mmCIF file of C-alpha atoms and ligand atoms in Angstrom:
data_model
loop_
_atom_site.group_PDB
_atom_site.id
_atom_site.type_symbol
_atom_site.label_atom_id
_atom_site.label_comp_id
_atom_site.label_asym_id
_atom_site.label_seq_id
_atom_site.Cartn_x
_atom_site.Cartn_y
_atom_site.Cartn_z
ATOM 1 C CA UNK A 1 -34.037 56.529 -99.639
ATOM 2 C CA UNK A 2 -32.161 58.396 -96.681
ATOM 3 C CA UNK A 3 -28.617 58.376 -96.508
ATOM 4 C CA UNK A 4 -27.569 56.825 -92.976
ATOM 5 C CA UNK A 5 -24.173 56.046 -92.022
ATOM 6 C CA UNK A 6 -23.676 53.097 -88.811
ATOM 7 C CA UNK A 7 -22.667 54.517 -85.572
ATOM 8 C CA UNK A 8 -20.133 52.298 -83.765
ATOM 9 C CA UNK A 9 -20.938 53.967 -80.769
ATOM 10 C CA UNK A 10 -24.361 52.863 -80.450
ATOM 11 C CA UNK A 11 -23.833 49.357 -81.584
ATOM 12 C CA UNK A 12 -25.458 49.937 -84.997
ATOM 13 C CA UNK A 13 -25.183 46.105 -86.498
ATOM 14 C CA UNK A 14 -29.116 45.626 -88.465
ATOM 15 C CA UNK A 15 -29.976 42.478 -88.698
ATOM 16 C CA UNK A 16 -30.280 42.236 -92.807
ATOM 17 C CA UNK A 17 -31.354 38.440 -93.115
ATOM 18 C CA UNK A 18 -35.398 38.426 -93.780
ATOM 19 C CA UNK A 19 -35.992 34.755 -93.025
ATOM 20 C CA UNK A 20 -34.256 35.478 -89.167
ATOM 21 C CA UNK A 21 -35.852 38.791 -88.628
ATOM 22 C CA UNK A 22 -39.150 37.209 -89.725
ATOM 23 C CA UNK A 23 -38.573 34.337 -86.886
ATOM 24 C CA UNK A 24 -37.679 36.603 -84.401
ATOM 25 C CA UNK A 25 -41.164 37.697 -85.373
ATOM 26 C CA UNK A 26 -42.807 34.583 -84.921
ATOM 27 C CA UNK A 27 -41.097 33.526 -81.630
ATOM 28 C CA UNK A 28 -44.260 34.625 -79.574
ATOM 29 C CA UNK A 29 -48.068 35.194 -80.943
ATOM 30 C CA UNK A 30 -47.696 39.472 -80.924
ATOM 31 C CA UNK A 31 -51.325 39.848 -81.562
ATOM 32 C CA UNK A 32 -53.104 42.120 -79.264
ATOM 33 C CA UNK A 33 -50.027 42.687 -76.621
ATOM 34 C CA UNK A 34 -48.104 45.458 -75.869
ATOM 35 C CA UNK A 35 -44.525 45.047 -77.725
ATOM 36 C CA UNK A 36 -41.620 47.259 -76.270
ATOM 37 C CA UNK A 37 -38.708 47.258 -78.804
ATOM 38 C CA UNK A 38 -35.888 48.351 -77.726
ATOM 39 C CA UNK A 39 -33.253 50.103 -80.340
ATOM 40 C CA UNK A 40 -35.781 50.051 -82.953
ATOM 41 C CA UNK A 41 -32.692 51.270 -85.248
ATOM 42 C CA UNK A 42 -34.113 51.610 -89.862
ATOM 43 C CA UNK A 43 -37.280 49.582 -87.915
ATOM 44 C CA UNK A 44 -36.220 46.217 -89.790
ATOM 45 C CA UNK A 45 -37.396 43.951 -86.854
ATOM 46 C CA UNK A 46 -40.192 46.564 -86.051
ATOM 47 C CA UNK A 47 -41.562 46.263 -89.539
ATOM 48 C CA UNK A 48 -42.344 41.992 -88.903
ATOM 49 C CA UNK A 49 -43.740 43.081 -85.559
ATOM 50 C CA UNK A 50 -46.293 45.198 -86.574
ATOM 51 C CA UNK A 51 -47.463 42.761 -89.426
ATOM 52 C CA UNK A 52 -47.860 40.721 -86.335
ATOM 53 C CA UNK A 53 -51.069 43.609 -85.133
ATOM 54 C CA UNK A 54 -50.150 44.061 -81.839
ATOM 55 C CA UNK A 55 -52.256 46.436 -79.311
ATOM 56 C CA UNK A 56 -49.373 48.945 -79.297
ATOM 57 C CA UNK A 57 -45.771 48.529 -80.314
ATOM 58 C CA UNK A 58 -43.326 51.107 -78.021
ATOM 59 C CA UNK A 59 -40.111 51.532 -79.507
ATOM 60 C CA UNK A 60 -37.119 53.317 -78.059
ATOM 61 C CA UNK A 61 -34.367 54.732 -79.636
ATOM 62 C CA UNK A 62 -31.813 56.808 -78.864
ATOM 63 C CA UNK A 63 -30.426 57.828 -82.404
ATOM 64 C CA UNK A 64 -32.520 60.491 -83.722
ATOM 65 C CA UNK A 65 -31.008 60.446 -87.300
ATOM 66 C CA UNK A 66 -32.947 57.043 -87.605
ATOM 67 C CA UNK A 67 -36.362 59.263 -87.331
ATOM 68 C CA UNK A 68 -37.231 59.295 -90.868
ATOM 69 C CA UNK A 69 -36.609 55.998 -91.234
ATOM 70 C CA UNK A 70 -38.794 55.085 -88.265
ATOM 71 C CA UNK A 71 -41.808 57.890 -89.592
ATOM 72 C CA UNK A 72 -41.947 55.958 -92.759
ATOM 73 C CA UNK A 73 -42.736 52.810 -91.089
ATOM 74 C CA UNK A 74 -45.018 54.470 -88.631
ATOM 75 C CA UNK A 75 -47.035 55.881 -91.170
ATOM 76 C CA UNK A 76 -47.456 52.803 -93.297
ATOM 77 C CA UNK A 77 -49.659 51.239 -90.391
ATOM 78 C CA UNK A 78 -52.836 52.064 -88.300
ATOM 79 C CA UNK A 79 -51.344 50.407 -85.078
ATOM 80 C CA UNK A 80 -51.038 52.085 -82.321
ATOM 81 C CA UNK A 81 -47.059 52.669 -82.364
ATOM 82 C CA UNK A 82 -44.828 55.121 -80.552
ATOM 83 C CA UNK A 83 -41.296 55.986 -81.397
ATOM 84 C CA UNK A 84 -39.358 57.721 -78.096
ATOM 85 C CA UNK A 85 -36.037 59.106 -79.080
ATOM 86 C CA UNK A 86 -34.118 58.536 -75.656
ATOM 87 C CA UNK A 87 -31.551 56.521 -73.892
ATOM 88 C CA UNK A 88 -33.048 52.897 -73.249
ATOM 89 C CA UNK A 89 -30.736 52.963 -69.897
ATOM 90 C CA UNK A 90 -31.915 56.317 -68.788
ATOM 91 C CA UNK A 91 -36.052 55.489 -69.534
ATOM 92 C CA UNK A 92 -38.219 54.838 -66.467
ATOM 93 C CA UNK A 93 -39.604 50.916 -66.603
ATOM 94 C CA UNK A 94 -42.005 51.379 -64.041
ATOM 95 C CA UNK A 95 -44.725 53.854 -66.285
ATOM 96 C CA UNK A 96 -44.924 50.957 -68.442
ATOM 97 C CA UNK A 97 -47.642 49.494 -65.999
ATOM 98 C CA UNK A 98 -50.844 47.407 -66.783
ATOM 99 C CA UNK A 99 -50.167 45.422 -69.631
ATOM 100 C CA UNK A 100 -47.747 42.876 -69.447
ATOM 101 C CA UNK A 101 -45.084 43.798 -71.945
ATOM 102 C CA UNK A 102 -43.479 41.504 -74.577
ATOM 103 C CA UNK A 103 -40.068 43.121 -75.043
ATOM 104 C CA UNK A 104 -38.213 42.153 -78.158
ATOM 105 C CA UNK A 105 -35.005 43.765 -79.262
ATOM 106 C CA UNK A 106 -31.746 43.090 -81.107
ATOM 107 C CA UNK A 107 -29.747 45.063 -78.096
ATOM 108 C CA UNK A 108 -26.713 47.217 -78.915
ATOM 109 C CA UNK A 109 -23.894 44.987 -77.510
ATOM 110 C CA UNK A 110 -21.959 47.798 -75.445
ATOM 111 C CA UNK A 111 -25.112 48.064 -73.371
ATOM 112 C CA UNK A 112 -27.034 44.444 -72.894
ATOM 113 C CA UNK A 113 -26.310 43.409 -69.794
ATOM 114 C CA UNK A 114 -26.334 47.051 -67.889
ATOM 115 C CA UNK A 115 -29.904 46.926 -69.513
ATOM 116 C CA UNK A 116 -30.870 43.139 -68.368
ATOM 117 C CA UNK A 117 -29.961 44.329 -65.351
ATOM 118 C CA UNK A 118 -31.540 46.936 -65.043
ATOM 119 C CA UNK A 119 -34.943 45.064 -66.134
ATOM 120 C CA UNK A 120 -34.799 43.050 -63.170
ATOM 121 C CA UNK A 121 -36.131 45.388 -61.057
ATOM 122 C CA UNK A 122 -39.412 45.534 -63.150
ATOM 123 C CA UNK A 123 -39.094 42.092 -64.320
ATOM 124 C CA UNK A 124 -43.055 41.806 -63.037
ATOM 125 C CA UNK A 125 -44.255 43.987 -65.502
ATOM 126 C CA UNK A 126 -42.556 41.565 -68.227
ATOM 127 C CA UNK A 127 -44.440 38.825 -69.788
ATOM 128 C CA UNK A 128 -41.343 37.510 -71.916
ATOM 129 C CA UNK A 129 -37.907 39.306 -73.254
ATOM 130 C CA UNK A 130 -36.570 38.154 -76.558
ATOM 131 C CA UNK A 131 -32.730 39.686 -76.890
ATOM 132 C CA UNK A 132 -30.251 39.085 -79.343
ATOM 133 C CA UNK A 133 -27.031 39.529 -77.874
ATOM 134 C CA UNK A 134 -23.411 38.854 -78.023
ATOM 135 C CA UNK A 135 -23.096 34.721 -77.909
ATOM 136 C CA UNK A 136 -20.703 35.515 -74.988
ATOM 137 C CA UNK A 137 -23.196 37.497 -73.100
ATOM 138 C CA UNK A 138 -26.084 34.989 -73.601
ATOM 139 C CA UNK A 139 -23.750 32.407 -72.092
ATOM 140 C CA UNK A 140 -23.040 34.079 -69.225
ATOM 141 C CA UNK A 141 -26.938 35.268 -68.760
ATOM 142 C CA UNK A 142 -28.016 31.502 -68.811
ATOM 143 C CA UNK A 143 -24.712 29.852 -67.341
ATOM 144 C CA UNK A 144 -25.131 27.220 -64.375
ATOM 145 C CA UNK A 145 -23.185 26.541 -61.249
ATOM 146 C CA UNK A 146 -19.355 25.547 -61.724
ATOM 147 C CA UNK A 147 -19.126 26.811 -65.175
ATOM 148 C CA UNK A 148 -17.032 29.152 -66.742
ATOM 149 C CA UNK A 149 -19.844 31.911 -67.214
ATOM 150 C CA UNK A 150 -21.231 31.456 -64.111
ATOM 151 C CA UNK A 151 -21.287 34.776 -61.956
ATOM 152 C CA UNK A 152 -22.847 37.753 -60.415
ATOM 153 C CA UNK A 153 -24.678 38.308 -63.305
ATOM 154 C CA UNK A 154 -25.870 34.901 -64.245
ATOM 155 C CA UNK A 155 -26.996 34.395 -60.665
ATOM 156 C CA UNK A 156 -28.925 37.184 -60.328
ATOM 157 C CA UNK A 157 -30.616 36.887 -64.042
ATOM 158 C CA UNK A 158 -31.507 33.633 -63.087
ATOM 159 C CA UNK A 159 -33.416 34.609 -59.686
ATOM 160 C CA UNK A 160 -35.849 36.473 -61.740
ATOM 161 C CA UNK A 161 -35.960 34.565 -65.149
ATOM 162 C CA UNK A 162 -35.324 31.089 -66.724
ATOM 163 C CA UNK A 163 -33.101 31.801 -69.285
ATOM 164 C CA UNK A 164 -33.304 29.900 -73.024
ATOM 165 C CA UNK A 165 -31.429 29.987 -75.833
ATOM 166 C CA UNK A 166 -32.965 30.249 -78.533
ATOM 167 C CA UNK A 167 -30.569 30.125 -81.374
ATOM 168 C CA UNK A 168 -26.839 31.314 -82.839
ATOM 169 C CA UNK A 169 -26.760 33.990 -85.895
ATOM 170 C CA UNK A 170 -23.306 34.800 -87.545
ATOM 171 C CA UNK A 171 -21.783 37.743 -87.981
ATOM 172 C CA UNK A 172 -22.976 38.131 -92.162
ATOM 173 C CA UNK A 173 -26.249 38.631 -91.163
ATOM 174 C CA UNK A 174 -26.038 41.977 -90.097
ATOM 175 C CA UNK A 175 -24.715 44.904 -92.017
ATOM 176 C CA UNK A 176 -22.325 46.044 -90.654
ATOM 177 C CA UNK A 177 -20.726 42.846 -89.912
ATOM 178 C CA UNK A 178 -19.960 42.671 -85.754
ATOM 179 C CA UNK A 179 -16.788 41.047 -85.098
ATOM 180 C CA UNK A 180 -18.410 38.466 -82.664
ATOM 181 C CA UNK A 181 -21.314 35.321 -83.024
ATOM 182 C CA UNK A 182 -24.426 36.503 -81.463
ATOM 183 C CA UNK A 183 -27.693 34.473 -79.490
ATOM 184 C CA UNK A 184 -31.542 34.872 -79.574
ATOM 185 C CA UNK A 185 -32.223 34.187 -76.022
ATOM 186 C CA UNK A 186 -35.495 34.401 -73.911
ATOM 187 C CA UNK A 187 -36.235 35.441 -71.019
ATOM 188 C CA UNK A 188 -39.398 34.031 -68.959
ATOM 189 C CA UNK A 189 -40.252 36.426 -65.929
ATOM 190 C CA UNK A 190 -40.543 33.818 -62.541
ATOM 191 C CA UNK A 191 -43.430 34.821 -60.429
ATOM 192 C CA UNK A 192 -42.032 34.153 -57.021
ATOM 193 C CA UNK A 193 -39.410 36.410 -56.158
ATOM 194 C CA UNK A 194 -38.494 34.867 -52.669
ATOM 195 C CA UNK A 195 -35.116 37.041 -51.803
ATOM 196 C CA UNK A 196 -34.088 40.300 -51.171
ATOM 197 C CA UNK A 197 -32.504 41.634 -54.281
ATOM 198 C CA UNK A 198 -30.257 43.861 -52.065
ATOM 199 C CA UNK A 199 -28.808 41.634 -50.308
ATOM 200 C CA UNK A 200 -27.901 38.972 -52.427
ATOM 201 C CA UNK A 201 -26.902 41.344 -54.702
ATOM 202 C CA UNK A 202 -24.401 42.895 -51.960
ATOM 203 C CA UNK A 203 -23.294 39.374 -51.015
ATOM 204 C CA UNK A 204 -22.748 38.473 -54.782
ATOM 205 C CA UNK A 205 -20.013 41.651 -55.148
ATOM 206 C CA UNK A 206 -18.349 40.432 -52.276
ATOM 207 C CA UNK A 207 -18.467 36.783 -53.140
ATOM 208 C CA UNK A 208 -16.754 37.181 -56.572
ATOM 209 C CA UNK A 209 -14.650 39.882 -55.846
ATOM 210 C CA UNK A 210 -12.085 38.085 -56.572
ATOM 211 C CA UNK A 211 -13.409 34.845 -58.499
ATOM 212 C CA UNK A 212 -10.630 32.629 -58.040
ATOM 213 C CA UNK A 213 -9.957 32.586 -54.520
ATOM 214 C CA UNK A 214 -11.615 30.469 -52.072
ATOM 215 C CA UNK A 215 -14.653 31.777 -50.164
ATOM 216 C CA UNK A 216 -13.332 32.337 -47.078
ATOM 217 C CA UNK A 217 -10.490 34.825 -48.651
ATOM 218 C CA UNK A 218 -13.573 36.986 -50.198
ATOM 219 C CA UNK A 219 -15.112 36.470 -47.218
ATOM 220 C CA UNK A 220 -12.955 38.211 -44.853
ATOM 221 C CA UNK A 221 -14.789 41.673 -45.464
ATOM 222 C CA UNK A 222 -17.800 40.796 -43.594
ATOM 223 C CA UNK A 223 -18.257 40.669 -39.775
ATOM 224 C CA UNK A 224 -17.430 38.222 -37.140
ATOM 225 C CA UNK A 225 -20.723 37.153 -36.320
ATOM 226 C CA UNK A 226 -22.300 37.044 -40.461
ATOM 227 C CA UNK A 227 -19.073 34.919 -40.673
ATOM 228 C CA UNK A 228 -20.185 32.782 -38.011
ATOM 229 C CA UNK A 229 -23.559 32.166 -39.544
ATOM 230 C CA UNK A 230 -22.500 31.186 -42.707
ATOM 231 C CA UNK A 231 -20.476 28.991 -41.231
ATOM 232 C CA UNK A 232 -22.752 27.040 -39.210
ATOM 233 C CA UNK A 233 -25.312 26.625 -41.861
ATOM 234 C CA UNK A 234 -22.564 24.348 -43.531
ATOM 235 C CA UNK A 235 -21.466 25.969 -46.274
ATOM 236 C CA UNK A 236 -17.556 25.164 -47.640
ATOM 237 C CA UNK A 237 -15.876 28.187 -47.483
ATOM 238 C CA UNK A 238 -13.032 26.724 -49.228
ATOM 239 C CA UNK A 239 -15.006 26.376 -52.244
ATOM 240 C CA UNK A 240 -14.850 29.130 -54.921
ATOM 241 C CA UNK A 241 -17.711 31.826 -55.748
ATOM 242 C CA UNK A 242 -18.597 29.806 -59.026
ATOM 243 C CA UNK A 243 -19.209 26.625 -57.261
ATOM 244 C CA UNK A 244 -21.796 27.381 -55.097
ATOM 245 C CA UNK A 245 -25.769 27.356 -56.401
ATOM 246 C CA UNK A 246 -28.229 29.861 -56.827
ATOM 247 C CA UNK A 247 -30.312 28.497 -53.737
ATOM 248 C CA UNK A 248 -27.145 28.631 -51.496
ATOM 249 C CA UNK A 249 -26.523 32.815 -52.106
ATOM 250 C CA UNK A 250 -30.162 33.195 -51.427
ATOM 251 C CA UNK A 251 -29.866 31.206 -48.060
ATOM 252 C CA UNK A 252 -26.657 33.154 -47.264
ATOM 253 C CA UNK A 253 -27.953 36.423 -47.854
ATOM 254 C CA UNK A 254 -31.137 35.645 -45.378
ATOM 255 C CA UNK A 255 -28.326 34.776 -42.640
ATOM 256 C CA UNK A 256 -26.793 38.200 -43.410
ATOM 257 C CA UNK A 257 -27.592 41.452 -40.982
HETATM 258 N N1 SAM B 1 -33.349 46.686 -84.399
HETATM 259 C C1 SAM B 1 -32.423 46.999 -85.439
HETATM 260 C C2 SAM B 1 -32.061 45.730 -86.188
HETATM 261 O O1 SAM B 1 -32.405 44.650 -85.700
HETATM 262 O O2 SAM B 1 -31.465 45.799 -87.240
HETATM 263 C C3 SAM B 1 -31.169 47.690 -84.905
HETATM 264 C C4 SAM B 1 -30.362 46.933 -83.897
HETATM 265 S S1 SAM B 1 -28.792 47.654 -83.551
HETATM 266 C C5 SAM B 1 -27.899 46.230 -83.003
HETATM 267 C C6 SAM B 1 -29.027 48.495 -82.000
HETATM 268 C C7 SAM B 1 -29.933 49.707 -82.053
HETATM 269 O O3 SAM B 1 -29.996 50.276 -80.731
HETATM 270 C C8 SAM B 1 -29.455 50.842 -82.939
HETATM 271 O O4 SAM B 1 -30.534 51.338 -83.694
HETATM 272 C C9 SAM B 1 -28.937 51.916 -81.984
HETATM 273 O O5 SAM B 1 -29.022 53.222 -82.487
HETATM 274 C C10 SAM B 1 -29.836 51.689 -80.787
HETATM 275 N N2 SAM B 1 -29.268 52.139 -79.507
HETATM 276 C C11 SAM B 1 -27.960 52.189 -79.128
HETATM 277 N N3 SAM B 1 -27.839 52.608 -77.865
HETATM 278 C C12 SAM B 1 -29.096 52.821 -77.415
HETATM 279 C C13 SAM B 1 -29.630 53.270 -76.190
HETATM 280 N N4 SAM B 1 -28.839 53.566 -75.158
HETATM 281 N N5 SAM B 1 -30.976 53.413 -76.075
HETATM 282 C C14 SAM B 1 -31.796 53.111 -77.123
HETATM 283 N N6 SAM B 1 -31.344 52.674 -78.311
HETATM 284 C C15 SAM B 1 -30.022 52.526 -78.469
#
């Protein structure tokens, strides 16, 4: 076998237990789509997916040393699978047209929600996204209105996705052993996308600026007459950023010029 030391630095935590990677495997029927993994890492999870005969299976990595590891696999199977060495943050969504993709990946932690994120903007080319992340992370990806997770980012993962969680895996289930609980949560892609993501998105930074103070106080660094529109469509200014709904940014960012 090839000797392979974890890298901290790219959130190298496999996922050792057969019976979860094997459900992670059976969470959606693989056979025939196009499966994007994402940090494909020895290939443990990649190995169940490809038993699974999908069309093609894409997997991106950015750790290079992993390459025999993921050659081995590759050659062991006639499906159609590529292996990019590059920076999942840095790779461009939008070639990934046609298909709808079914994007399954036990994410390196450091990096999950800049990559969620970033996925929004091509959430239409998703069919589903499967993600084990930090338990923390998942709860603020799925959190609702005047809870303690409840934010920027749950808001605007929520405009384009219903968010499930799936279930919790302990830390002794990967090797090495991360120092926090993680979630298998699922994305589902909405179809109608009824805002502008710029300007909620805008509104949102200004909004929870600073969460704990009222709305008005966060407020006070748009103009006069955006203000004034907010206010008349009734919405309590003295209420804080987490206790207003998801439908209530949208409406306020339409107001906004
Ligand atoms: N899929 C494997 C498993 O389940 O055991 C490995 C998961 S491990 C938590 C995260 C993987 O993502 C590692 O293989 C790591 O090298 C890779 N990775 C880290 N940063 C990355 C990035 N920016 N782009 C692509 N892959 C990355």
């Amino acid at each position: 076998m090839f000797s392979f030391h974890p890298k901290k630095k790219f959130g190298q935590n496999f996922l050792k237990n057969k019976d979860l990677l094997k459900k992670i495997s059976e969470l959606k029927d693989f056979e025939n789509k196009l499966v994007l993994e994402i940090g494909p890492g020895k290939g443990a999870l990649t190995e169940y997916l490809l038993k699974k005969q999908p069309e093609k299976l894409i997997a991106i990595e950015k750790d290079e040393e992993l390459k025999p590891f993921l050659l081995k696999i590759q050659k062991k199977y006639s499906i159609n699978f590529e292996i990019i060495f590059q920076d999942a943050l840095r790779y461009e969504y939008s070639k990934l047209k046609g298909k709808k993709i079914f994007l399954v990946a036990n994410l390196p932690y450091h990096i999950a929600t800049t990559l969620v994120i970033k996925w929004l903007k091509y959430i239409e080319n998703f069919e589903s996204i499967i993600i084990m992340v930090q338990r923390e992370v998942a709860e603020r990806l799925s959190a609702k209105v005047s809870t303690k997770f409840y934010g920027r980012t749950s808001i605007l993962v929520q405009l384009h996705s219903d968010v499930k969680k799936i279930f919790d895996v302990s830390p002794e289930n990967f090797h090495p052993q991360p120092k926090v609980n993680s979630s298998v949560i699922e994305l589902s892609p909405k179809s109608n996308l009824n805002f502008n993501y710029e300007k909620v998105d805008e509104l949102l930074k200004i909004c929870f600026a600073q969460r704990r103070k009222k709305l008005k106080n966060n407020l006070n660094k748009i103009s006069h007459s955006n203000l004034e529109k907010i206010i008349k469509s009734g919405i309590d200014l003295n209420l804080r950023p987490q206790d207003i709904s998801i439908e209530n940014y949208v409406m306020m960012s339409n107001l906004l010029i």
